[in-house]
Amino acid sequence: KAGVTQTPRYLIKTRGQQVTLSCSPISGHRSVSWYQQTPGQGLQFLFEYFSETQRNKGNFPGRFSGRQFSNSRSEMNVSTLELGDSALYLCASSRQTGNTGELFFGEGSRLTVL
Amino acid sequence: GQQVMQIPQYQHVQEGEDFTTYCNSSTTLSNIQWYKQRPGGHPVFLIQLVKSGEVKKQKRLTFQFGEAKKNSSLHITATQTTDVGTYFCAGPPGNQFYFGTGTSLTVIP
């Protein structure tokens, strides 16, 4: 059974640019959530999508957005990149939405903003 | 706002020693999960606790959920080098998971 796949694994951008990250969940999982991981802030919740609808959103500015497609694949976009956006972006899938299911994480997309 | 704190932030132990990390929430949690992240890796689910006062064991790992459902602990007996990594608790006071700050464990052979 394939795990959660995130692409790209590594990318370098400059300030002001935008970036799109992709996440393919485990087959049958309809919930996809995104987390930002930095050494100073730990794992911070960005948002969760279930059946193409955003169910929950963390405390991030509007530059961070996402969407989910009918096949449950999800993308997140960060516009007008800032140096502080450098982080490991982790995607996690789960069978159900909310707060009861085990989260299966992908390997992450490591973003460096110069 | 909601905070899930873990202590200690770092722990170095000699191989064979025991290790404990504590997780404390400012609000009551409906359940709590624990994850392990190896260096350079991604978080991997270890266990979920739901009931007040619940204790679960996985080989050398013992997980506890506090009576008030505001705290939890993970205890590792006789650590091995394979236990190296960062251990996170995650609790959902609402509809999303808040991850603790994590405890980074180093095991010295």
Tab-separated table of C-alpha atoms in Angstrom:
chain	number	residue	atom	x	y	z
A	1	LYS	CA	0.000	0.000	0.000
A	2	ALA	CA	1.590	3.254	-1.122
A	3	GLY	CA	2.156	5.887	1.524
A	4	VAL	CA	1.591	9.612	1.407
A	5	THR	CA	3.526	11.182	-1.450
A	6	GLN	CA	4.675	14.772	-1.436
A	7	THR	CA	6.266	16.662	-4.294
A	8	PRO	CA	8.621	18.302	-4.712
A	9	ARG	CA	10.860	17.100	-1.919
A	10	TYR	CA	13.163	20.082	-2.024
A	11	LEU	CA	12.848	23.511	-3.544
A	12	ILE	CA	14.511	26.884	-3.376
A	13	LYS	CA	12.650	30.108	-4.027
A	14	THR	CA	13.357	33.793	-3.596
A	15	ARG	CA	11.372	36.325	-1.628
A	16	GLY	CA	8.238	37.482	-3.362
A	17	GLN	CA	7.801	34.339	-5.425
A	18	GLN	CA	5.036	31.832	-4.927
A	19	VAL	CA	5.163	28.076	-4.513
A	20	THR	CA	2.772	25.176	-4.920
A	21	LEU	CA	3.251	21.917	-3.057
A	22	SER	CA	1.436	18.699	-3.829
A	23	CYS	CA	0.270	15.841	-1.656
A	24	SER	CA	-1.206	12.501	-2.696
A	25	PRO	CA	-2.832	10.747	0.265
A	26	ILE	CA	-3.038	7.050	0.947
A	27	SER	CA	-5.674	5.408	-1.215
A	28	GLY	CA	-9.040	5.600	0.510
A	29	HIS	CA	-8.075	8.473	2.782
A	30	ARG	CA	-10.273	11.502	2.305
A	31	SER	CA	-8.727	13.847	4.844
A	32	VAL	CA	-5.553	15.742	4.087
A	33	SER	CA	-3.972	18.150	6.532
A	34	TRP	CA	-0.912	20.323	6.183
A	35	TYR	CA	1.665	21.260	8.786
A	36	GLN	CA	4.614	23.615	8.830
A	37	GLN	CA	7.632	22.400	10.773
A	38	THR	CA	10.418	24.726	11.824
A	39	PRO	CA	13.093	24.295	14.496
A	40	GLY	CA	11.751	27.185	16.514
A	41	GLN	CA	8.004	26.637	16.223
A	42	GLY	CA	7.671	22.884	15.975
A	43	LEU	CA	4.754	21.397	14.055
A	44	GLN	CA	2.094	23.982	13.316
A	45	PHE	CA	-1.270	23.174	11.776
A	46	LEU	CA	-2.027	24.972	8.531
A	47	PHE	CA	-5.338	23.538	7.330
A	48	GLU	CA	-7.315	20.375	6.742
A	49	TYR	CA	-9.364	19.321	3.765
A	50	PHE	CA	-11.979	16.604	3.642
A	51	SER	CA	-14.003	15.745	0.568
A	52	GLU	CA	-12.755	18.870	-1.219
A	53	THR	CA	-13.860	21.174	1.605
A	54	GLN	CA	-11.623	23.045	3.990
A	55	ARG	CA	-12.684	21.855	7.432
A	56	ASN	CA	-10.216	23.603	9.681
A	57	LYS	CA	-7.646	26.353	9.387
A	58	GLY	CA	-4.723	27.282	11.585
A	59	ASN	CA	-3.396	30.726	12.411
A	60	PHE	CA	-1.521	31.494	9.242
A	61	PRO	CA	-1.869	34.554	6.990
A	62	GLY	CA	-3.954	34.478	3.861
A	63	ARG	CA	-0.812	33.966	1.772
A	64	PHE	CA	-1.151	30.315	2.689
A	65	SER	CA	-3.942	28.582	0.836
A	66	GLY	CA	-4.861	25.113	-0.246
A	67	ARG	CA	-7.325	22.991	-2.069
A	68	GLN	CA	-8.328	19.399	-2.487
A	69	PHE	CA	-9.364	17.647	-5.645
A	70	SER	CA	-12.022	15.016	-6.190
A	71	ASN	CA	-9.395	12.263	-6.041
A	72	SER	CA	-8.375	13.566	-2.564
A	73	ARG	CA	-5.036	14.879	-3.782
A	74	SER	CA	-4.259	18.226	-2.227
A	75	GLU	CA	-2.148	21.229	-3.019
A	76	MET	CA	-1.024	24.094	-0.886
A	77	ASN	CA	0.128	27.418	-2.183
A	78	VAL	CA	2.187	30.104	-0.558
A	79	SER	CA	2.249	33.469	-2.289
A	80	THR	CA	4.617	36.376	-1.819
A	81	LEU	CA	7.181	34.228	-0.068
A	82	GLU	CA	9.039	35.587	2.953
A	83	LEU	CA	12.280	34.393	4.474
A	84	GLY	CA	10.340	33.089	7.462
A	85	ASP	CA	8.423	30.700	5.241
A	86	SER	CA	11.505	28.495	5.001
A	87	ALA	CA	10.400	25.253	6.585
A	88	LEU	CA	9.538	21.625	6.118
A	89	TYR	CA	5.937	21.368	4.934
A	90	LEU	CA	4.348	18.096	5.925
A	91	CYS	CA	1.175	16.636	4.590
A	92	ALA	CA	-0.770	14.018	6.512
A	93	SER	CA	-3.685	11.895	5.419
A	94	SER	CA	-6.330	10.191	7.476
A	95	ARG	CA	-9.413	8.105	6.843
A	96	GLN	CA	-11.693	10.455	8.703
A	97	THR	CA	-11.804	14.144	9.372
A	98	GLY	CA	-11.464	15.857	12.666
A	99	ASN	CA	-9.477	14.715	15.603
A	100	THR	CA	-9.860	11.003	15.985
A	101	GLY	CA	-7.882	9.350	13.252
A	102	GLU	CA	-4.261	8.332	13.025
A	103	LEU	CA	-2.306	10.710	10.834
A	104	PHE	CA	-0.042	9.265	8.142
A	105	PHE	CA	2.644	11.759	7.195
A	106	GLY	CA	4.509	12.166	3.947
A	107	GLU	CA	8.245	12.773	3.745
A	108	GLY	CA	7.651	16.505	3.438
A	109	SER	CA	8.638	19.285	1.087
A	110	ARG	CA	11.586	21.306	2.299
A	111	LEU	CA	11.264	24.898	1.173
A	112	THR	CA	14.142	27.335	1.349
A	113	VAL	CA	13.410	31.004	0.702
A	114	LEU	CA	16.406	33.168	-0.180
B	1	GLY	CA	-4.931	30.070	22.921
B	2	GLN	CA	-4.444	26.355	23.054
B	3	GLN	CA	-0.964	25.211	23.915
B	4	VAL	CA	0.461	21.761	24.245
B	5	MET	CA	3.794	21.881	26.006
B	6	GLN	CA	6.294	19.091	26.365
B	7	ILE	CA	9.171	18.728	28.750
B	8	PRO	CA	12.008	18.295	28.569
B	9	GLN	CA	12.865	19.827	25.218
B	10	TYR	CA	16.044	17.754	24.982
B	11	GLN	CA	17.186	14.628	26.766
B	12	HIS	CA	20.487	12.800	26.519
B	13	VAL	CA	20.645	9.348	28.086
B	14	GLN	CA	23.130	6.524	28.207
B	15	GLU	CA	21.962	3.439	26.409
B	16	GLY	CA	20.081	1.281	28.885
B	17	GLU	CA	18.772	4.187	30.948
B	18	ASP	CA	15.109	5.048	31.138
B	19	PHE	CA	13.516	8.086	29.508
B	20	THR	CA	10.299	9.988	30.149
B	21	THR	CA	8.672	12.874	28.315
B	22	TYR	CA	5.689	14.784	29.633
B	23	CYS	CA	2.944	16.516	27.708
B	24	ASN	CA	0.710	19.188	29.244
B	25	SER	CA	-2.290	20.895	27.721
B	26	SER	CA	-3.951	24.092	28.834
B	27	THR	CA	-7.349	22.581	28.039
B	28	THR	CA	-8.990	19.194	28.306
B	29	LEU	CA	-8.250	16.874	25.400
B	30	SER	CA	-10.723	14.437	23.906
B	31	ASN	CA	-7.841	12.135	23.117
B	32	ILE	CA	-4.087	12.284	22.740
B	33	GLN	CA	-1.748	10.765	20.209
B	34	TRP	CA	1.997	10.215	20.266
B	35	TYR	CA	4.305	10.350	17.276
B	36	LYS	CA	8.002	9.675	16.763
B	37	GLN	CA	10.130	11.495	14.224
B	38	ARG	CA	13.558	10.103	13.440
B	39	PRO	CA	16.259	12.596	12.414
B	40	GLY	CA	15.606	13.613	8.814
B	41	GLY	CA	12.334	11.705	8.777
B	42	HIS	CA	8.663	12.381	9.188
B	43	PRO	CA	6.402	11.833	12.200
B	44	VAL	CA	5.161	8.284	12.608
B	45	PHE	CA	2.128	7.415	14.704
B	46	LEU	CA	2.816	5.438	17.865
B	47	ILE	CA	-0.428	5.305	19.814
B	48	GLN	CA	-3.705	6.984	20.723
B	49	LEU	CA	-5.137	7.291	24.232
B	50	VAL	CA	-8.777	8.142	24.767
B	51	LYS	CA	-9.899	7.309	28.283
B	52	SER	CA	-9.120	9.218	31.447
B	53	GLY	CA	-6.292	7.477	33.315
B	54	GLU	CA	-5.608	5.109	30.424
B	55	VAL	CA	-2.282	3.271	30.335
B	56	LYS	CA	-1.017	1.429	27.270
B	57	LYS	CA	2.208	-0.454	26.696
B	58	GLN	CA	4.138	-1.233	23.556
B	59	LYS	CA	7.132	-3.397	24.435
B	60	ARG	CA	9.482	-0.990	26.260
B	61	LEU	CA	7.180	2.029	25.800
B	62	THR	CA	4.495	2.954	28.331
B	63	PHE	CA	1.946	5.667	27.596
B	64	GLN	CA	-0.325	7.302	30.160
B	65	PHE	CA	-3.237	9.707	29.872
B	66	GLY	CA	-3.950	11.812	32.916
B	67	GLU	CA	-7.123	11.572	34.951
B	68	ALA	CA	-8.093	15.113	33.990
B	69	LYS	CA	-7.226	14.438	30.331
B	70	LYS	CA	-4.894	17.424	30.322
B	71	ASN	CA	-1.576	15.630	30.507
B	72	SER	CA	0.148	12.564	29.222
B	73	SER	CA	3.496	10.864	29.451
B	74	LEU	CA	5.644	8.488	27.474
B	75	HIS	CA	8.155	6.338	29.324
B	76	ILE	CA	10.803	4.238	27.619
B	77	THR	CA	12.500	1.541	29.646
B	78	ALA	CA	16.118	0.615	28.931
B	79	THR	CA	16.631	2.898	25.943
B	80	GLN	CA	18.313	1.637	22.804
B	81	THR	CA	20.021	3.567	20.005
B	82	THR	CA	16.982	2.865	17.838
B	83	ASP	CA	14.922	5.061	20.191
B	84	VAL	CA	16.720	8.193	18.969
B	85	GLY	CA	14.377	10.836	17.606
B	86	THR	CA	11.873	13.476	18.590
B	87	TYR	CA	8.714	12.419	20.358
B	88	PHE	CA	5.598	14.529	19.894
B	89	CYS	CA	2.273	14.407	21.606
B	90	ALA	CA	-0.733	15.702	19.709
B	91	GLY	CA	-4.046	16.638	21.208
B	92	PRO	CA	-7.306	17.861	19.741
B	93	PRO	CA	-9.152	20.191	22.053
B	94	GLY	CA	-11.292	21.037	19.073
B	95	ASN	CA	-11.412	19.815	15.535
B	96	GLN	CA	-7.722	19.874	14.758
B	97	PHE	CA	-4.561	18.466	16.224
B	98	TYR	CA	-2.186	20.648	18.176
B	99	PHE	CA	1.251	19.135	18.335
B	100	GLY	CA	3.406	19.505	21.382
B	101	THR	CA	6.773	21.168	21.188
B	102	GLY	CA	8.483	17.778	21.121
B	103	THR	CA	11.223	16.110	23.139
B	104	SER	CA	14.427	15.284	21.297
B	105	LEU	CA	16.004	12.100	22.624
B	106	THR	CA	19.680	11.293	22.132
B	107	VAL	CA	20.911	7.883	23.210
B	108	ILE	CA	24.623	7.587	23.886
B	109	PRO	CA	25.956	4.089	23.162
